[in-house]
PDB file of C-alpha atoms and ligand atoms in Angstrom:
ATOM      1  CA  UNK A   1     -87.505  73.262 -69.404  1.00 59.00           C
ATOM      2  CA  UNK A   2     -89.073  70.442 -71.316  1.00 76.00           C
ATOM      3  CA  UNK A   3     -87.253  67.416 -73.655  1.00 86.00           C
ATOM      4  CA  UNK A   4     -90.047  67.962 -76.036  1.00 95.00           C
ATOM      5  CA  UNK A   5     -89.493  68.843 -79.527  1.00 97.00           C
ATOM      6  CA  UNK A   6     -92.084  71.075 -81.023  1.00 98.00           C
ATOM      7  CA  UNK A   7     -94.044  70.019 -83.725  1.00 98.00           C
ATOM      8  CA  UNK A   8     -95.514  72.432 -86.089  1.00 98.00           C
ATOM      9  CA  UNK A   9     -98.419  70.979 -88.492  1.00 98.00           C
ATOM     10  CA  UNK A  10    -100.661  71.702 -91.363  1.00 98.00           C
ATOM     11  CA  UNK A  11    -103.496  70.857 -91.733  1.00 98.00           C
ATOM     12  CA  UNK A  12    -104.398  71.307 -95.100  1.00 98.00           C
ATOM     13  CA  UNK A  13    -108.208  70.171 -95.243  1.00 98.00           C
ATOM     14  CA  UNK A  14    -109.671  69.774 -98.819  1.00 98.00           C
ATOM     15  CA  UNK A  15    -107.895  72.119-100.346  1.00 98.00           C
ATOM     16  CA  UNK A  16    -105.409  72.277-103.184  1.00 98.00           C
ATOM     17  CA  UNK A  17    -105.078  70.312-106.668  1.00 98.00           C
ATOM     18  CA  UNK A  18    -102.138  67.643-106.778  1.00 98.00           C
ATOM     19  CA  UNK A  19    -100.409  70.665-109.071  1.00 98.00           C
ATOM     20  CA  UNK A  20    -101.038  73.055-105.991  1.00 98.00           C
ATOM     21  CA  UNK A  21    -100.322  70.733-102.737  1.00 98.00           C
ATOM     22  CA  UNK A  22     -97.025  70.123-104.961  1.00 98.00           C
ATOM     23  CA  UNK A  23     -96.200  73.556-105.793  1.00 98.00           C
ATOM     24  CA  UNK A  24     -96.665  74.712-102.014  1.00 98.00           C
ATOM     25  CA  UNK A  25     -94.983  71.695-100.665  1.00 98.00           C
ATOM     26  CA  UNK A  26     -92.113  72.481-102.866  1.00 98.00           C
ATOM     27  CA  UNK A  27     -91.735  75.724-101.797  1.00 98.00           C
ATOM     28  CA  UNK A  28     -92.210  75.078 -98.312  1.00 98.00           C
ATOM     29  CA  UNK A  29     -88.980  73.152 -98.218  1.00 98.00           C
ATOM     30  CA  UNK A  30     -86.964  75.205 -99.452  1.00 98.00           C
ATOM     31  CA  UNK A  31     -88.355  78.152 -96.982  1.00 98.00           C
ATOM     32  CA  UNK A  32     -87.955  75.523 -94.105  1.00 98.00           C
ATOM     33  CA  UNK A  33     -84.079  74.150 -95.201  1.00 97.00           C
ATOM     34  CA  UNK A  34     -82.159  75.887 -92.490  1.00 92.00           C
ATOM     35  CA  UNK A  35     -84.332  75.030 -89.357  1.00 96.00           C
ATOM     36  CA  UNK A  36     -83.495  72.582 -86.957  1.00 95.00           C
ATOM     37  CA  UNK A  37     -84.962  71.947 -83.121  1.00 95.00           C
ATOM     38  CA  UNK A  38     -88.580  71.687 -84.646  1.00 98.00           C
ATOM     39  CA  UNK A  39     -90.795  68.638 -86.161  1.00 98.00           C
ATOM     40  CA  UNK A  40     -92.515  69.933 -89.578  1.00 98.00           C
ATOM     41  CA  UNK A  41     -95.546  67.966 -91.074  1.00 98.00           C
ATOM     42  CA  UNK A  42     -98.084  68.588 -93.732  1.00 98.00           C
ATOM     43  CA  UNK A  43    -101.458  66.734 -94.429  1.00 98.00           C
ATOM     44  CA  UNK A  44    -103.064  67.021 -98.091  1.00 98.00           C
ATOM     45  CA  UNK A  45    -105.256  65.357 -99.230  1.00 98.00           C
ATOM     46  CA  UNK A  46    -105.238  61.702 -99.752  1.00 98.00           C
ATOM     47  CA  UNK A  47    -104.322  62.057-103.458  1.00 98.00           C
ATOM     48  CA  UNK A  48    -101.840  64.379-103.545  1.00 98.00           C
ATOM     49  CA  UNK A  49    -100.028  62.351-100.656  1.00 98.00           C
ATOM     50  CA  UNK A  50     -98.387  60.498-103.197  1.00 98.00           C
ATOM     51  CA  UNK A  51     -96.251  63.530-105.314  1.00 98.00           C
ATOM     52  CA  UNK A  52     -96.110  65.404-102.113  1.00 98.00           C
ATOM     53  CA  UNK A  53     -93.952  62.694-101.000  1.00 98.00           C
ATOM     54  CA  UNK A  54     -91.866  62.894-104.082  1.00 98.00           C
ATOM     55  CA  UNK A  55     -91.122  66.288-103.380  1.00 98.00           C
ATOM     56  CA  UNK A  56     -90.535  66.537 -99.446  1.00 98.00           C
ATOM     57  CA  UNK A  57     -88.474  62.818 -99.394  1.00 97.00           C
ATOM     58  CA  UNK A  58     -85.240  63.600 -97.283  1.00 96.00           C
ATOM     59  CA  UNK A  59     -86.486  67.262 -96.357  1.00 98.00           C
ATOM     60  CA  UNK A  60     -87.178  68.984 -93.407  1.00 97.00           C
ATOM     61  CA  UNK A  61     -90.757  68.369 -93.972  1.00 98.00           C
ATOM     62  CA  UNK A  62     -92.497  64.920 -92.651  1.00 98.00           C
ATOM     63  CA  UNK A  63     -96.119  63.878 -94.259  1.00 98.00           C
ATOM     64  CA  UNK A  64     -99.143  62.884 -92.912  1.00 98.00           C
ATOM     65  CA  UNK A  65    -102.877  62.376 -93.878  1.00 98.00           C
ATOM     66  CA  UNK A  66    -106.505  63.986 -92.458  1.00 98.00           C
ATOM     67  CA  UNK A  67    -107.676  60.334 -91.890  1.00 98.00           C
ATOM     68  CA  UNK A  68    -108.017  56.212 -91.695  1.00 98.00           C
ATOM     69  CA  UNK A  69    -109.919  53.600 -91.270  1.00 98.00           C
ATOM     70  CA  UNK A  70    -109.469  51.164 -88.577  1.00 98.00           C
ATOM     71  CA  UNK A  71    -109.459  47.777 -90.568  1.00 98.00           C
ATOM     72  CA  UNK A  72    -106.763  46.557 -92.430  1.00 97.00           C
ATOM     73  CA  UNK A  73    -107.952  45.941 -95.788  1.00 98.00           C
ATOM     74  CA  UNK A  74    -111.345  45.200 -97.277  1.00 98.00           C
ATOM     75  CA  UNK A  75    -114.598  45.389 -98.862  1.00 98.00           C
ATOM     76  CA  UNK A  76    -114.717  48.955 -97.236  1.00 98.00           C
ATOM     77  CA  UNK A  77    -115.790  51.000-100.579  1.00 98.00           C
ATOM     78  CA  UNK A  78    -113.888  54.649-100.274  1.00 98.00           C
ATOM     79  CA  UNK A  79    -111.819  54.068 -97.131  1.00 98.00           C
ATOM     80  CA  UNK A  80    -108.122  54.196 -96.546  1.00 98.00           C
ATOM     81  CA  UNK A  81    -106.143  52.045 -94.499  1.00 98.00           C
ATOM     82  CA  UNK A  82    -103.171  52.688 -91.502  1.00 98.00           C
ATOM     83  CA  UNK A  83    -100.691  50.124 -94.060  1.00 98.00           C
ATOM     84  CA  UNK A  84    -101.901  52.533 -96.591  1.00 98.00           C
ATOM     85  CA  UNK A  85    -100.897  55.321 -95.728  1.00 98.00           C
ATOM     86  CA  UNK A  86     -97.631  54.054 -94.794  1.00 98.00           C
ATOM     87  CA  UNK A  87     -97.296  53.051 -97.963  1.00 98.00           C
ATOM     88  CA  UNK A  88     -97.766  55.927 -99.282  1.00 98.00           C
ATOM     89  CA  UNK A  89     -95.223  57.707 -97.446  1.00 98.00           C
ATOM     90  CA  UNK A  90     -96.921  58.848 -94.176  1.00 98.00           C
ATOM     91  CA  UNK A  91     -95.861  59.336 -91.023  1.00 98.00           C
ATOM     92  CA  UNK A  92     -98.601  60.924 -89.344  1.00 98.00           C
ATOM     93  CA  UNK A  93    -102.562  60.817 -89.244  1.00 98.00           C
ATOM     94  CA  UNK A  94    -104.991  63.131 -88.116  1.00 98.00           C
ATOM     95  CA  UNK A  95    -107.579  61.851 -85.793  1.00 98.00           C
ATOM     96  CA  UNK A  96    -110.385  62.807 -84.970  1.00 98.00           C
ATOM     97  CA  UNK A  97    -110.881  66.395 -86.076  1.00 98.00           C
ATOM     98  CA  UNK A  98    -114.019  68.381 -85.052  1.00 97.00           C
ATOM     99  CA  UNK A  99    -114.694  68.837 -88.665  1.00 97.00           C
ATOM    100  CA  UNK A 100    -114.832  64.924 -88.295  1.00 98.00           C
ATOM    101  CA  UNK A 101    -117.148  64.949 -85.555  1.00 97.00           C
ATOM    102  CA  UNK A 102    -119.158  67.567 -86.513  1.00 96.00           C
ATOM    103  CA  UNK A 103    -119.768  66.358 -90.432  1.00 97.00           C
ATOM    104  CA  UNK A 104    -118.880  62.838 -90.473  1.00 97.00           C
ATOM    105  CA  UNK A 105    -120.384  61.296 -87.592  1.00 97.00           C
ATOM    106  CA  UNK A 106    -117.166  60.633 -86.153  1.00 98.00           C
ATOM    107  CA  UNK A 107    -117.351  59.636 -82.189  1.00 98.00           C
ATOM    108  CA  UNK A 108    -115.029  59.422 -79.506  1.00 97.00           C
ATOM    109  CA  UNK A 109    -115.483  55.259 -80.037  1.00 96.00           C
ATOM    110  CA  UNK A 110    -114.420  55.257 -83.828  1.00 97.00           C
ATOM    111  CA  UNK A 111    -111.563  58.017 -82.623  1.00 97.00           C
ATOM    112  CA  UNK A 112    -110.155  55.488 -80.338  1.00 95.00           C
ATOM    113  CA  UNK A 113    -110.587  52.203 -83.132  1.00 95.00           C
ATOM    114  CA  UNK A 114    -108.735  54.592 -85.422  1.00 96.00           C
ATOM    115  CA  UNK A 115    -105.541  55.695 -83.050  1.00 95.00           C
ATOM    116  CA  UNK A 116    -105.377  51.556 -82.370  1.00 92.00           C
ATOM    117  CA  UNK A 117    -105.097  51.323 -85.902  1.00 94.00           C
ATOM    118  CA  UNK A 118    -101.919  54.221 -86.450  1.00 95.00           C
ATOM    119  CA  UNK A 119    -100.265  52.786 -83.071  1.00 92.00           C
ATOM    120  CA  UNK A 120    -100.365  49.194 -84.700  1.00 91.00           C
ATOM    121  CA  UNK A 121     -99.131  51.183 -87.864  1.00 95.00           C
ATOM    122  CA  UNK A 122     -96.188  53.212 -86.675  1.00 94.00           C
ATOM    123  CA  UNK A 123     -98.008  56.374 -88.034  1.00 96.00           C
ATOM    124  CA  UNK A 124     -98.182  58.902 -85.635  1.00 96.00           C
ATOM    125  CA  UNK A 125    -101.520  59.596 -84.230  1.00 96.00           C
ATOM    126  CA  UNK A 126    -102.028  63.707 -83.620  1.00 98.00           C
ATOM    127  CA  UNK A 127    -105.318  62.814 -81.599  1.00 97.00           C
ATOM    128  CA  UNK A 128    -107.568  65.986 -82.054  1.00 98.00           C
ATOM    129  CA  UNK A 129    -110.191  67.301 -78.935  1.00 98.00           C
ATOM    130  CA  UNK A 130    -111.597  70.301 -77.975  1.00 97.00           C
ATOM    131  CA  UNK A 131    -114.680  71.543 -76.690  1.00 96.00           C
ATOM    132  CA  UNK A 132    -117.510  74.318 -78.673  1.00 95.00           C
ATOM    133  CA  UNK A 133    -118.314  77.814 -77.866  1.00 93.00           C
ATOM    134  CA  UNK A 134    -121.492  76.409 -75.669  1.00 94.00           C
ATOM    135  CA  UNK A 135    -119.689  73.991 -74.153  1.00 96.00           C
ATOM    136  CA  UNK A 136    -116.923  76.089 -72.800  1.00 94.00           C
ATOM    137  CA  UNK A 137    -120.065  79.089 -71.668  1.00 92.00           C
ATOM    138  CA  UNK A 138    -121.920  76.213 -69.545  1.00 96.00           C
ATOM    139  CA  UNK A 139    -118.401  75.797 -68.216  1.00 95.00           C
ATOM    140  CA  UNK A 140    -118.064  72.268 -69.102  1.00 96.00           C
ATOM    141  CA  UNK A 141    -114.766  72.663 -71.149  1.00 96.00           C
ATOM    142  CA  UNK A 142    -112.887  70.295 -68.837  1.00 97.00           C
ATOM    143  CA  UNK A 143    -115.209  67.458 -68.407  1.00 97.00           C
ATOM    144  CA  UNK A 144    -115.701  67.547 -72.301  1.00 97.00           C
ATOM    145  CA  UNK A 145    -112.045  66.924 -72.759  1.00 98.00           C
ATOM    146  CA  UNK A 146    -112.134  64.384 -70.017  1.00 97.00           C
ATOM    147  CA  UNK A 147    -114.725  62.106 -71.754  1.00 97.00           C
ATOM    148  CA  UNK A 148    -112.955  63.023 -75.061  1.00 97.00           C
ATOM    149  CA  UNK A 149    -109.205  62.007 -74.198  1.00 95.00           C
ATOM    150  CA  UNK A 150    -110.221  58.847 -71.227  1.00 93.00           C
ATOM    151  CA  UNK A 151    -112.524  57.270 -74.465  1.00 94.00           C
ATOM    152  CA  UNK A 152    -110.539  58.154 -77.246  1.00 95.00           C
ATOM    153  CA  UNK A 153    -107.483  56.571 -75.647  1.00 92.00           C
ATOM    154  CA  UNK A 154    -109.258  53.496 -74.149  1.00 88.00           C
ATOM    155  CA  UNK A 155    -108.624  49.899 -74.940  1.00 69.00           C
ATOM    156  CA  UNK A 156    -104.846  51.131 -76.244  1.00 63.00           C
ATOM    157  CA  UNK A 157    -104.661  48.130 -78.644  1.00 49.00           C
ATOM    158  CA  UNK A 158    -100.508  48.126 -77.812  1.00 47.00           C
ATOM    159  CA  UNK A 159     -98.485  49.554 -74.744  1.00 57.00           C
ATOM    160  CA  UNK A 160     -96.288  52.053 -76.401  1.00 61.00           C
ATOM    161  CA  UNK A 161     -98.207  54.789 -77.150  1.00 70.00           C
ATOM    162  CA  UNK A 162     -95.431  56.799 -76.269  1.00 68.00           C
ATOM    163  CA  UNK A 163     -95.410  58.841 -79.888  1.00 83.00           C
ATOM    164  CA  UNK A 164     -98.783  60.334 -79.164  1.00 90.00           C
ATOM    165  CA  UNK A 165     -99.454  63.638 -80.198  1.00 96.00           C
ATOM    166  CA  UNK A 166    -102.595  65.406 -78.793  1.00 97.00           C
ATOM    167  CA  UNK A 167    -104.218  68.569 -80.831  1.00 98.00           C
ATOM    168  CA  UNK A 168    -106.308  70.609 -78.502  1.00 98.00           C
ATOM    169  CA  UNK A 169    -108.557  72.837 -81.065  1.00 97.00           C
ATOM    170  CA  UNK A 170    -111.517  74.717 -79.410  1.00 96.00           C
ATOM    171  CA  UNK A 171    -114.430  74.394 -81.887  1.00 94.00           C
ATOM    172  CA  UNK A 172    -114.970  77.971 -81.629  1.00 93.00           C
ATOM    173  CA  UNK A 173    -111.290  79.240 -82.397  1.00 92.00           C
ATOM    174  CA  UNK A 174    -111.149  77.500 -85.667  1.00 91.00           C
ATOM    175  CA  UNK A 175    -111.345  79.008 -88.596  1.00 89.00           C
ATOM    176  CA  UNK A 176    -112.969  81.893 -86.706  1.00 89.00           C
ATOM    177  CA  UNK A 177    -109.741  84.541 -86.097  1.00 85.00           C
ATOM    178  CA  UNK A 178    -110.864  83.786 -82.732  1.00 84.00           C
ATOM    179  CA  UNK A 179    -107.981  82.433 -81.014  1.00 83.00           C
ATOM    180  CA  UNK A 180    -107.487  81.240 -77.075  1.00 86.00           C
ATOM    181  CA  UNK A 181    -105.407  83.502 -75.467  1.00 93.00           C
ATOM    182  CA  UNK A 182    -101.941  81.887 -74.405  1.00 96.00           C
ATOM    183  CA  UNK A 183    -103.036  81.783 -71.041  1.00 96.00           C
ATOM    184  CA  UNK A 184    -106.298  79.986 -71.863  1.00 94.00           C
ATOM    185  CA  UNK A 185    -104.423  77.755 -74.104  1.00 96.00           C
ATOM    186  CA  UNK A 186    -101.974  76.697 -71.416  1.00 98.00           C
ATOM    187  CA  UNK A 187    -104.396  76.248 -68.833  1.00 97.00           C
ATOM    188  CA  UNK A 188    -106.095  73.690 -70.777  1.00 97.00           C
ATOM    189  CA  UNK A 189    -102.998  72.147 -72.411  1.00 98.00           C
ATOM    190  CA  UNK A 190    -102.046  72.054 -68.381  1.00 98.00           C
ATOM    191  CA  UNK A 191    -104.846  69.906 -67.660  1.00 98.00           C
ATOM    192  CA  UNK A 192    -105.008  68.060 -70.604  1.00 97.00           C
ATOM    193  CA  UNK A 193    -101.222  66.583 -69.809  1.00 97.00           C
ATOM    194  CA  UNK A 194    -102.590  66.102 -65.962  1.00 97.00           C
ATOM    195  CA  UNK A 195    -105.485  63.690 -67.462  1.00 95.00           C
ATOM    196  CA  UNK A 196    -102.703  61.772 -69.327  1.00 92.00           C
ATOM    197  CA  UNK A 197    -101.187  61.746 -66.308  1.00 92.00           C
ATOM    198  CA  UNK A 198    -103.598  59.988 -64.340  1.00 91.00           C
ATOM    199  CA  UNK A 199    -104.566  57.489 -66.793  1.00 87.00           C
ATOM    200  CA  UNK A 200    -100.958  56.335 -68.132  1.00 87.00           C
ATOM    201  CA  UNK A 201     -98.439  57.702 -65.565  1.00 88.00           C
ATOM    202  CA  UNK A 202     -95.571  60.746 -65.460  1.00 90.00           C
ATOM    203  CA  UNK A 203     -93.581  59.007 -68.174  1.00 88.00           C
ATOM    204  CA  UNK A 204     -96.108  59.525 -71.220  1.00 89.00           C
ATOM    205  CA  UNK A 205     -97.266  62.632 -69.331  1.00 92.00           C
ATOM    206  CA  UNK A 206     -93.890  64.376 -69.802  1.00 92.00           C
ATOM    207  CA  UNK A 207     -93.262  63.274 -73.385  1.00 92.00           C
ATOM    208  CA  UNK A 208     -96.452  63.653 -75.298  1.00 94.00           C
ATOM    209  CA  UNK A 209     -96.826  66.801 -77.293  1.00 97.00           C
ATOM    210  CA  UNK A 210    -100.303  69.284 -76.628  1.00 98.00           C
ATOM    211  CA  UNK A 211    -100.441  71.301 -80.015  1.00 98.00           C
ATOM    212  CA  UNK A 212    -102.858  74.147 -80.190  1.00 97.00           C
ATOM    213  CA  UNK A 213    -105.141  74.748 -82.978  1.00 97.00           C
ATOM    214  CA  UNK A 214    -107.189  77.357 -83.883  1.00 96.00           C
ATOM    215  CA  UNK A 215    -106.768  80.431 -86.322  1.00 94.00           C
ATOM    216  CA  UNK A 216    -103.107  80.017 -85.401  1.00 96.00           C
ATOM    217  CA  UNK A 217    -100.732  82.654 -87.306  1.00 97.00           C
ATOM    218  CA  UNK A 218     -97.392  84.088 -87.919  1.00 98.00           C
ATOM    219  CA  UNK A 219     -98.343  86.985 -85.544  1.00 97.00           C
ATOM    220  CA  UNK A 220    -100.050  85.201 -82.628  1.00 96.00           C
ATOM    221  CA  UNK A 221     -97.843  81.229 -82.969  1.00 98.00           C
ATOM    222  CA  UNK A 222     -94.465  83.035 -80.535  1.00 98.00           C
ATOM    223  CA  UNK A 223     -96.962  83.880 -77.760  1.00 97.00           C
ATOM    224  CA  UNK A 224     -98.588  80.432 -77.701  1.00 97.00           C
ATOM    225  CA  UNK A 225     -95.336  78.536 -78.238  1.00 98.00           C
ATOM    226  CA  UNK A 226     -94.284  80.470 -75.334  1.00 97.00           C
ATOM    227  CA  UNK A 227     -96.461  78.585 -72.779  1.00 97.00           C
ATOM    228  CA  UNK A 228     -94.316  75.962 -70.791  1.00 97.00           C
ATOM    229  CA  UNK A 229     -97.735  72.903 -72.505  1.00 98.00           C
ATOM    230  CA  UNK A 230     -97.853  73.726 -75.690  1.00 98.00           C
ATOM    231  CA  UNK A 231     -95.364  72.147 -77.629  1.00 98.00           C
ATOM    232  CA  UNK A 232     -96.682  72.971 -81.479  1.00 98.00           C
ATOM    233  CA  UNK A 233     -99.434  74.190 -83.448  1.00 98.00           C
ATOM    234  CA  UNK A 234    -102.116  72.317 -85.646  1.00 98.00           C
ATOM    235  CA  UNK A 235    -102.593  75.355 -88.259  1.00 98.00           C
ATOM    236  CA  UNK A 236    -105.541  75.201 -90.674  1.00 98.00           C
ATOM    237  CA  UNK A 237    -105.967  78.270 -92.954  1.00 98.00           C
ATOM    238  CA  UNK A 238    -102.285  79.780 -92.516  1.00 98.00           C
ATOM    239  CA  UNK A 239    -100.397  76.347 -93.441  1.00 98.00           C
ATOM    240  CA  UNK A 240    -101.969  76.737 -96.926  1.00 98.00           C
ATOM    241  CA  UNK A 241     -99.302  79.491 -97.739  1.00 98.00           C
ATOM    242  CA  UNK A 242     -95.939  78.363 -97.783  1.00 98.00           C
ATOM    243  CA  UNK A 243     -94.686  81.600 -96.850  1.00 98.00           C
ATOM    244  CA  UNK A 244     -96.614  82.196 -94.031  1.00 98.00           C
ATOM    245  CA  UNK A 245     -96.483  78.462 -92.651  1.00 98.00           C
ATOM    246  CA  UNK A 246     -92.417  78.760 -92.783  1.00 98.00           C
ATOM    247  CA  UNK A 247     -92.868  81.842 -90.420  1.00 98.00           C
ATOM    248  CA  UNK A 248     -95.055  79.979 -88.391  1.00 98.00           C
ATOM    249  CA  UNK A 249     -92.227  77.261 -88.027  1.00 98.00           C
ATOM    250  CA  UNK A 250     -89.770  79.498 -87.301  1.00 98.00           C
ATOM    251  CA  UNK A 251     -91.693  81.280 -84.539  1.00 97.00           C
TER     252      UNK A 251
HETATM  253  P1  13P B   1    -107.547  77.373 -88.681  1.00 67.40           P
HETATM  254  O1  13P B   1    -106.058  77.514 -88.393  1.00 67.40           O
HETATM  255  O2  13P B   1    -107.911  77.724 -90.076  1.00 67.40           O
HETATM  256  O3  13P B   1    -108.363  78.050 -87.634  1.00 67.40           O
HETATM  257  O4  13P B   1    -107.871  75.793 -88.556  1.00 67.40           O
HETATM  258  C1  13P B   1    -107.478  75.118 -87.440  1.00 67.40           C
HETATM  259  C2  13P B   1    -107.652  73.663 -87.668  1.00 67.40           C
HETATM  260  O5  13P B   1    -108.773  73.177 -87.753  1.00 67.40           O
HETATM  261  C3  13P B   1    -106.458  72.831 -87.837  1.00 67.40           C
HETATM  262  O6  13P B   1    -106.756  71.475 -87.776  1.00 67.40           O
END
């Protein structure tokens, strides 16, 4: 049995108007009022972060955003700072999605300038890797998570990086309805928190959380949670409903 508390997550992409993201984070904490043993955070989109906060302030329900930018403040036209988002009401960031990667030209180097950034913050980095379908049929799955979690976590610009949050999302279980099976899913969340282990020791191996992520759903999220390494869920598509995100929470 594990000290770890789970975290479940939304990720909310670019969806929903500021009238939406506030109507579904309204509802979602009042679903979510009675729960206890279990972390609950919800991304929207940089501007709704602002009334979101409004309406989950003192709830069960923490907020974080999809994204920063690793410098402080400047002539940076249409980026968004770690201070920022704190600002703003943040506690978390999402780092390094696929979606990211794939669209964005985001790399395991501006990954790991970006978790520097959140550490330095306080904002709790939920660290995002995972390998694609061809990747994990030329059975390079592990060695693609290697490179992705030794250079994403290189150069940790402080020592305490003990509120790291990693979000293991195969690239071909998202948005799919393809999901790991549990035992897939813990095999790699396994090895995942064995690579932490030999890079920062037992300590930050025991205590940092391995979501899973990837078509993730009220009927599928018990099995998963099940698994002595996964410790939450990063859900895309079924956070957007606050019904079905508070049974998701509750698994
Ligand atoms: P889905 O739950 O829609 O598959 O999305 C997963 C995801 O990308 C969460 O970050």
């Amino acid at each position: 049995m594990n000290t770890r508390t789970p975290l479940i997550a939304g990720n909310w992409k670019m969806y929903k108007t500021n009238a939406e993201a506030v109507e579904t984070a309204g509802r979602l904490v009042e679903l979510v009022a009675g729960t206890s043993d279990v972390d609950i955070m919800i991304t929207p989109v940089f501007t709704a972060i602002d009334p979101v906060c409004t309406v989950v302030k003192g709830s069960r329900v923490g907020l974080g955003a999809q994204n920063l930018y690793w410098e402080k403040e400047g002539a940076y036209t249409g980026e968004i700072s770690a201070d920022m988002l704190v600002s703003a009401g943040c506690q978390y960031v999402i780092i390094g999605h696929s979606e990211r990667r794939q669209y964005f030209g985001e790399t395991d180097e501006t990954v790991n300038k970006k978790i520097g950034a959140a550490i330095t913050a306080n904002l709790i980095p939920v660290f995002c890797i995972g390998e694609t379908e061809a990747e994990r049929e030329s059975g390079n799955t592990f060695s693609v998570l290697d490179k992705q979690v030794k250079d994403g976590l290189k150069e940790k610009v402080v020592e305490d990086i003990g509120s790291l949050v990693i979000a293991y999302e195969p690239v071909w279980a998202i948005g799919t309805g393809k999901t790991a099976t549990s035992d897939q899913a813990q095999e790699t969340h396994k090895y995942i928190r064995s690579l932490i282990d030999g890079v920062f020791g037992t300590a930050l191996a025991d205590s940092v959380r391995i979501l899973y992520g990837g078509s993730v759903k009220p009927a599928n999220v018990a099995e998963l949670m099940a698994m002595p390494d996964i410790d939450g869920a990063l859900v895309g598509g079924a956070s957007l409903d606050a019904e079905s995100f508070s049974r998701i929470v509750k698994f």
